[in-house]
Short mmCIF file of C-alpha atoms in Angstrom, two decimals:
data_model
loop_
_atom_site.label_atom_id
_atom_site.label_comp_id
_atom_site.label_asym_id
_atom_site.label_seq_id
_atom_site.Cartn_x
_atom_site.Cartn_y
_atom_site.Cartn_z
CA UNK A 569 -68.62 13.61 -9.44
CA UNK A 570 -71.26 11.97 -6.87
CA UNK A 571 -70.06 9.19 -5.03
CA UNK A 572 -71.95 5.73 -4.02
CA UNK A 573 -73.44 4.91 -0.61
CA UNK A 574 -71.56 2.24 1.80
CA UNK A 575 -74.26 -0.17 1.10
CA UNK A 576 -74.18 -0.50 -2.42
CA UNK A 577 -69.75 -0.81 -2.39
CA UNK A 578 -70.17 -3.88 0.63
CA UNK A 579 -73.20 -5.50 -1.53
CA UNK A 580 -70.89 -5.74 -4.52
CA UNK A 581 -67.72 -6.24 -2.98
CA UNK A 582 -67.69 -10.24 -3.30
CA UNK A 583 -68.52 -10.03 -7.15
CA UNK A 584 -65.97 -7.81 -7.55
CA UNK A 585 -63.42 -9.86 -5.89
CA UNK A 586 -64.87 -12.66 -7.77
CA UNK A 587 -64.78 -11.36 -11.04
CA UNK A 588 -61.25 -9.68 -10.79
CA UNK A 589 -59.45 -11.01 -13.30
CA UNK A 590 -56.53 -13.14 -11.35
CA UNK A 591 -53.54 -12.97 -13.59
CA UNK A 592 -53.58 -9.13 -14.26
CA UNK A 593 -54.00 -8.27 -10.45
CA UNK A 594 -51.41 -10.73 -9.87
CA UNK A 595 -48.94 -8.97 -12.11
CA UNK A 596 -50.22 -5.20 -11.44
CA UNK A 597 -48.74 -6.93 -7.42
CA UNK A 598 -45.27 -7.65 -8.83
CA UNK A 599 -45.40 -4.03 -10.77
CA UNK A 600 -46.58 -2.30 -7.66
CA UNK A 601 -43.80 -4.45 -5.57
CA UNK A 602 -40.51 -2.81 -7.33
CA UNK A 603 -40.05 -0.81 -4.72
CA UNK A 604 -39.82 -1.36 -0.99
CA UNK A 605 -42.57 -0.37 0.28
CA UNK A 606 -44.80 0.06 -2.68
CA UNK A 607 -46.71 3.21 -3.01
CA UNK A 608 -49.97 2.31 -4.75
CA UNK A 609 -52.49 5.45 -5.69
CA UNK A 610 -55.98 3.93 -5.61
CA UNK A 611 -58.53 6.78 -7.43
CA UNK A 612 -62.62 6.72 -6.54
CA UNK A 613 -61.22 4.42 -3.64
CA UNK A 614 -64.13 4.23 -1.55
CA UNK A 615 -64.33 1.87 1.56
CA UNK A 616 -61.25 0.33 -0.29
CA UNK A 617 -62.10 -2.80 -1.78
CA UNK A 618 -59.20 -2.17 -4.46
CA UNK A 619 -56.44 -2.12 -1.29
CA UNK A 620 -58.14 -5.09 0.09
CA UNK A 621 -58.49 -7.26 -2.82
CA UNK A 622 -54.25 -6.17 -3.76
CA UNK A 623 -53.09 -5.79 -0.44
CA UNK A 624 -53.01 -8.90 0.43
CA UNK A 625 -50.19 -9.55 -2.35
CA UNK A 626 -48.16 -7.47 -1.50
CA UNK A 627 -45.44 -7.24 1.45
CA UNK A 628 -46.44 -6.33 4.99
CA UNK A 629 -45.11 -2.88 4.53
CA UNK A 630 -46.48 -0.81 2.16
CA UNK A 631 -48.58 2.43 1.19
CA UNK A 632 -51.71 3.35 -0.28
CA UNK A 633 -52.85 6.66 -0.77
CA UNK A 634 -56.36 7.13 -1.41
CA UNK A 635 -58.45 9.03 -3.14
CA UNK A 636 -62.11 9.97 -2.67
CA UNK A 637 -64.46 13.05 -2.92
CA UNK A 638 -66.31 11.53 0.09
CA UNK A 639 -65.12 11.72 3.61
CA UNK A 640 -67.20 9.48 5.11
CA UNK A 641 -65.85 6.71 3.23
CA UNK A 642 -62.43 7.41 3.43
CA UNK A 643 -62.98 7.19 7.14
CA UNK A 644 -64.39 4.00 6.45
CA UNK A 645 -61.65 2.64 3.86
CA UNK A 646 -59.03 3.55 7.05
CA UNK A 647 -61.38 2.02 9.94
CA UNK A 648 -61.12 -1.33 7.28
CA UNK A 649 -57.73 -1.08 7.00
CA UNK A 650 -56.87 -0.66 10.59
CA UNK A 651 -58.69 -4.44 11.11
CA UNK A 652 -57.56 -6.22 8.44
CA UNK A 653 -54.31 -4.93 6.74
CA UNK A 654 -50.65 -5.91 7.06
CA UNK A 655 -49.69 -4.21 10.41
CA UNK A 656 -46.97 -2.77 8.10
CA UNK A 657 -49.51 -1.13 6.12
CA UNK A 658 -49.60 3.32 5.90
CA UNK A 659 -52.94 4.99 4.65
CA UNK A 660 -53.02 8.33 3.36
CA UNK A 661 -56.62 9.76 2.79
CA UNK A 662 -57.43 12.73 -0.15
CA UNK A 663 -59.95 13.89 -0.21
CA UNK A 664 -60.55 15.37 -3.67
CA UNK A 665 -63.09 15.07 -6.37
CA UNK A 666 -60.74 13.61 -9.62
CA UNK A 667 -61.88 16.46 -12.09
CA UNK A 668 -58.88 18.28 -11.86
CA UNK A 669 -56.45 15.89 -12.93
CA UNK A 670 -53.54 17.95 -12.80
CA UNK A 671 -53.90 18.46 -8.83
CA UNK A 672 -53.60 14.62 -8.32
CA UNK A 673 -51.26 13.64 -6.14
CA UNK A 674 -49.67 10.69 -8.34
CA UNK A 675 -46.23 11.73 -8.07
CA UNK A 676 -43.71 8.98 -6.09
CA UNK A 677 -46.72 6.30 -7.09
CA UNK A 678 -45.52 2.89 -7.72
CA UNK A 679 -48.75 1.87 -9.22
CA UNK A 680 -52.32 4.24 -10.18
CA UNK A 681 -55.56 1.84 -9.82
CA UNK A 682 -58.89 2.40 -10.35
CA UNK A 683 -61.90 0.16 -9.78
CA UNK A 684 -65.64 0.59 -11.09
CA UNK A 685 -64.76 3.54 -12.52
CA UNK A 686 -63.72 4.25 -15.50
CA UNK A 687 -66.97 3.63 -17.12
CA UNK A 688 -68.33 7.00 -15.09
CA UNK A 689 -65.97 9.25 -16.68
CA UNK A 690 -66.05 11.57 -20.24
CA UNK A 691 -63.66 10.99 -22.96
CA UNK A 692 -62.43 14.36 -21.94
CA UNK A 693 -61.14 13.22 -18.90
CA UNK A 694 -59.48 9.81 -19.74
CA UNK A 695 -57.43 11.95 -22.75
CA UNK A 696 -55.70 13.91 -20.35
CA UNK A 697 -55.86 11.32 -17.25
CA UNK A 698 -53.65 9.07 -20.03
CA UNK A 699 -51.58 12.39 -20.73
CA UNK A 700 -50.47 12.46 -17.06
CA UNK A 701 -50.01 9.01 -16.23
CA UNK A 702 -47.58 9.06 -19.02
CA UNK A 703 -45.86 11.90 -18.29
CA UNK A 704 -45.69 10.33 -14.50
CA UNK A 705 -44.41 6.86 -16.67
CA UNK A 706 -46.94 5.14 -14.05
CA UNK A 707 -48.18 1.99 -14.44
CA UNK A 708 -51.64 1.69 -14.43
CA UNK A 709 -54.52 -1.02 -13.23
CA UNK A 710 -58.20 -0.63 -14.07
CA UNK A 711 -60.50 -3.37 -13.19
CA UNK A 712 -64.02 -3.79 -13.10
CA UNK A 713 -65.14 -1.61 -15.58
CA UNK A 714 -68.70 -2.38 -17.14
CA UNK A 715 -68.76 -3.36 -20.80
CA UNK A 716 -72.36 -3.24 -21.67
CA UNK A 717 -73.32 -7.06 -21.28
CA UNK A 718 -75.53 -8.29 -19.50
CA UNK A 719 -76.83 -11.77 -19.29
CA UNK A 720 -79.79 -12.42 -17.24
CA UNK A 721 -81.87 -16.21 -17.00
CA UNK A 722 -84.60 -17.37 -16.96
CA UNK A 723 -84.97 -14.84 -20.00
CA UNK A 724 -87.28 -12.15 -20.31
CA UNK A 725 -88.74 -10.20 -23.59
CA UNK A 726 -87.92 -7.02 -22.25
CA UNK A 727 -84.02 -8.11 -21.04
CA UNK A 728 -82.59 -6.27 -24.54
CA UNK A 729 -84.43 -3.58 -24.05
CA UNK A 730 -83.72 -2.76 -20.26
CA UNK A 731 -80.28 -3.82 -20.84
CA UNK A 732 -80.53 -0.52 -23.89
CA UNK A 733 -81.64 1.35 -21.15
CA UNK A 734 -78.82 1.09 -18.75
CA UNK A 735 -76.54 1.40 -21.17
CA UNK A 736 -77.50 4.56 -22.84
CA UNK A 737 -78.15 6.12 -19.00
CA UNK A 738 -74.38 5.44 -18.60
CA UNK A 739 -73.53 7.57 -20.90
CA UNK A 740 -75.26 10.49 -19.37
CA UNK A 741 -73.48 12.92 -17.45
CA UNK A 742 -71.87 12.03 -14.00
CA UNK A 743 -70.58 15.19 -12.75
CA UNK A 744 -67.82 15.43 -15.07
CA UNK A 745 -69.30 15.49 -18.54
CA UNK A 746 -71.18 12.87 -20.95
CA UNK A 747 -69.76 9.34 -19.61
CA UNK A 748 -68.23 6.97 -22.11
CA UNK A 749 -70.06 4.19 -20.39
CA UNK A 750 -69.09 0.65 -22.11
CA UNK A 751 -66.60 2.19 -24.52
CA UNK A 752 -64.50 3.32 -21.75
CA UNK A 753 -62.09 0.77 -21.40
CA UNK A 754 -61.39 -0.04 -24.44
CA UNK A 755 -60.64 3.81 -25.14
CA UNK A 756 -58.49 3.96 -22.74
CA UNK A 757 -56.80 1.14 -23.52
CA UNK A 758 -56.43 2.73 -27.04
CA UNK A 759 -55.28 6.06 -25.68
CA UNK A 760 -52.31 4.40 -23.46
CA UNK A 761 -51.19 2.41 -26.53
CA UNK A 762 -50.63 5.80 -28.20
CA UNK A 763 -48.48 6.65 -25.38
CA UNK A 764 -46.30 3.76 -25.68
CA UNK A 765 -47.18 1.95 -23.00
CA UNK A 766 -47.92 -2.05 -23.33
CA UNK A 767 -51.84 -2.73 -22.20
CA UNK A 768 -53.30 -5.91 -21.17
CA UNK A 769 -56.90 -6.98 -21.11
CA UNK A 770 -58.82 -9.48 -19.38
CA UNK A 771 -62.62 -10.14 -18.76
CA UNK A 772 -64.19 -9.88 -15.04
CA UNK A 773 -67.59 -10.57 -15.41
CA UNK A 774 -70.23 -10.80 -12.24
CA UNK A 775 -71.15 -14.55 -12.66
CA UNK A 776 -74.40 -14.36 -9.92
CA UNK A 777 -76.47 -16.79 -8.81
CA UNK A 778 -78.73 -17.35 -6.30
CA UNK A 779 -76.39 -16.84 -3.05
CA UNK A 780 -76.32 -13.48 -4.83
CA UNK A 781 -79.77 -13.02 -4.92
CA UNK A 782 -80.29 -9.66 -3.48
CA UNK A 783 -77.24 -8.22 -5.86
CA UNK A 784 -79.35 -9.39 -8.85
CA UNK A 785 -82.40 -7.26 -7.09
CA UNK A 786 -80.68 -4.44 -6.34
CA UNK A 787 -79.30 -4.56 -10.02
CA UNK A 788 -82.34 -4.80 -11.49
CA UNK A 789 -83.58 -2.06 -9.58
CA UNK A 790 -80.50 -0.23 -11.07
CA UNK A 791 -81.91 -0.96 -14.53
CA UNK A 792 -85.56 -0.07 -14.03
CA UNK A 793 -84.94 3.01 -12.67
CA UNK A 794 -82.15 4.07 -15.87
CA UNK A 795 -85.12 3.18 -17.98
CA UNK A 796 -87.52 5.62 -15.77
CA UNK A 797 -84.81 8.25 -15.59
CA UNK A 798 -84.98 8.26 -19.67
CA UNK A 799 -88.22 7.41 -20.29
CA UNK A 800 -87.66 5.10 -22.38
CA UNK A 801 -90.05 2.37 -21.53
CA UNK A 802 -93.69 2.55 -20.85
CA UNK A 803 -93.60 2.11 -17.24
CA UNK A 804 -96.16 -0.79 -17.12
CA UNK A 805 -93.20 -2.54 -19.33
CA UNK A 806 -90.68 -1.85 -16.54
CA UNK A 807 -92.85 -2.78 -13.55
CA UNK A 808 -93.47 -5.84 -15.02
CA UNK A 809 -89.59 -6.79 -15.92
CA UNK A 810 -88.89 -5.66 -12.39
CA UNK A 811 -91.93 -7.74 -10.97
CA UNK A 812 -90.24 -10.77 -12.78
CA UNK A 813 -86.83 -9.97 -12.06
CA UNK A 814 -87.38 -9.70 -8.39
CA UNK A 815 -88.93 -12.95 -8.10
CA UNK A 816 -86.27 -14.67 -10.18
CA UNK A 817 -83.51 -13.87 -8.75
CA UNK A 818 -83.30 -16.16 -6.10
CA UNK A 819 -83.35 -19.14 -8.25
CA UNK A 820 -81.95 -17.43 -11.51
CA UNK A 821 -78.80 -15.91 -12.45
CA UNK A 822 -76.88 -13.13 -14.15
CA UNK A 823 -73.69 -12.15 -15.99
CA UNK A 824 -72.42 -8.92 -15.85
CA UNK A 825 -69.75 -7.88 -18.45
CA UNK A 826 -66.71 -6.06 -16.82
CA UNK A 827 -63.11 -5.61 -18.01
CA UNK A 828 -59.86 -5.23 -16.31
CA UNK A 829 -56.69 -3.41 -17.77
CA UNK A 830 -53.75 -3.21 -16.90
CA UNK A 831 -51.37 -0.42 -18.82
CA UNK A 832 -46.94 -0.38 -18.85
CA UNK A 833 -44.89 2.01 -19.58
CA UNK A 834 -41.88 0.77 -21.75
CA UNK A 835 -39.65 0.26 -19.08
CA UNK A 836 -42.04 -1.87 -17.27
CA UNK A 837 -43.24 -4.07 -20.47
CA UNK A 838 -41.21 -7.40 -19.30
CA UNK A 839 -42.94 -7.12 -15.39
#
């Protein structure tokens, strides 16, 4: 599974944190937090904007374990840490790509998150990723997965159909089989109810707006070149939507559908 580049993970940092749904991280904190020190397993952790946006609500002393294919940015996710986590705070770097799920190292986890994710991965994979966590009886936070909306004004003619575009590229193959895309969080929200556990949804959209201006350009970038990539579009149609995208986005704005989850096992249902 191929991972992203620095640049992209600090340019959409502040939406994330943003669009993080408030009550769910709150309560994934006070899940995490029933046991001194927490041990949270953060998956496709990257520079580690999950441990910075949860960190903070949680006591000085506590671990995260993270998990990456990339060593680069595990280096960075420590180099972060080192500045501006609790001085209490212990980071373990993996470095693993998450295909084999069975070789995670979940066990003595407190809480499993995942952020910007889930929406990368094959049904395949979230079937048995659910098998484990139960078996583990882990709790479980997801946030920021993409749910297929998208929201973009001024309007444009061709906003459905680039919008199509993305959608049905994110359901191509990321390195571990045909992604689910937008359906993934609500399947896996399906597949943890069938293993008992409690799950709890919440919208975290990307509300953008100007200040965000070159997130909006880099998106649309993102969407022009799904629609290349497929060739779906007559590329005249795309340059154009681009041409006006660019342009607008420093007076327009966006909304970007996301979805955060977070999944308890029985014993956990009352946290």
């Amino acid at each position: 599974m191929s991972s992203f580049d620095a640049g992209w993970l600090d340019l959409r940092e502040p939406a994330d944190r943003a669009g993080r749904d408030m009550d769910l991280l709150s309560r994934a904190a006070r899940v995490a937090a029933r046991s001194d020190p927490p041990v949270v397993v953060d998956l496709g952790a990257g520079t580690g904007a999950t441990m910075r946006a949860l960190g903070p609500l949680l006591a000085p002393r506590q671990t995260w374990r993270l998990i990456d294919r990339d060593p680069a940015l595990l280096a960075e996710a420590c180099r972060r840490a080192a500045e501006v986590a609790p001085s209490g705070t212990v980071v373990e770097q993996v470095e693993q790509d998450l295909g084999d799920i069975a070789s995670l190292p979940l066990e003595g986890a407190t809480l499993v998150t995942a952020s910007a994710l889930l929406d990368l991965l094959p049904d395949t994979w979230l079937r048995a990723f659910a098998t484990r966590i139960a078996s583990l009886a882990l709790p479980l936070y997801a946030a920021l997965t993409y749910d297929g909306r998208t929201s973009w004004c001024p309007v444009h003619a061709r906003d459905a159909d680039m919008a199509a575009a993305l959608n049905r590229h994110q359901r191509t193959d990321k390195g571990l089989g045909s992604a689910l895309g937008p359906d993934a969080a609500p399947r896996l929200a399906e597949l943890m109810r069938r293993q008992g556990y409690a799950v709890f949804q919440a919208e975290s959209p990307w509300v953008l707006g100007p200040a965000q201006a070159r997130l909006q350009q880099a998106l649309a970038e993102g969407y022009g070149q799904a629609a290349r990539d497929l060739d779906l579009l007559p590329a005249a149609v795309v340059d154009a939507w681009l041409v006006f995208r660019r342009r607008e986005a420093t007076t327009g704005t966006a909304e970007i559908g996301h979805l955060d989850l977070l999944a308890l096992p029985p014993d956990l249902r009352d946290r």
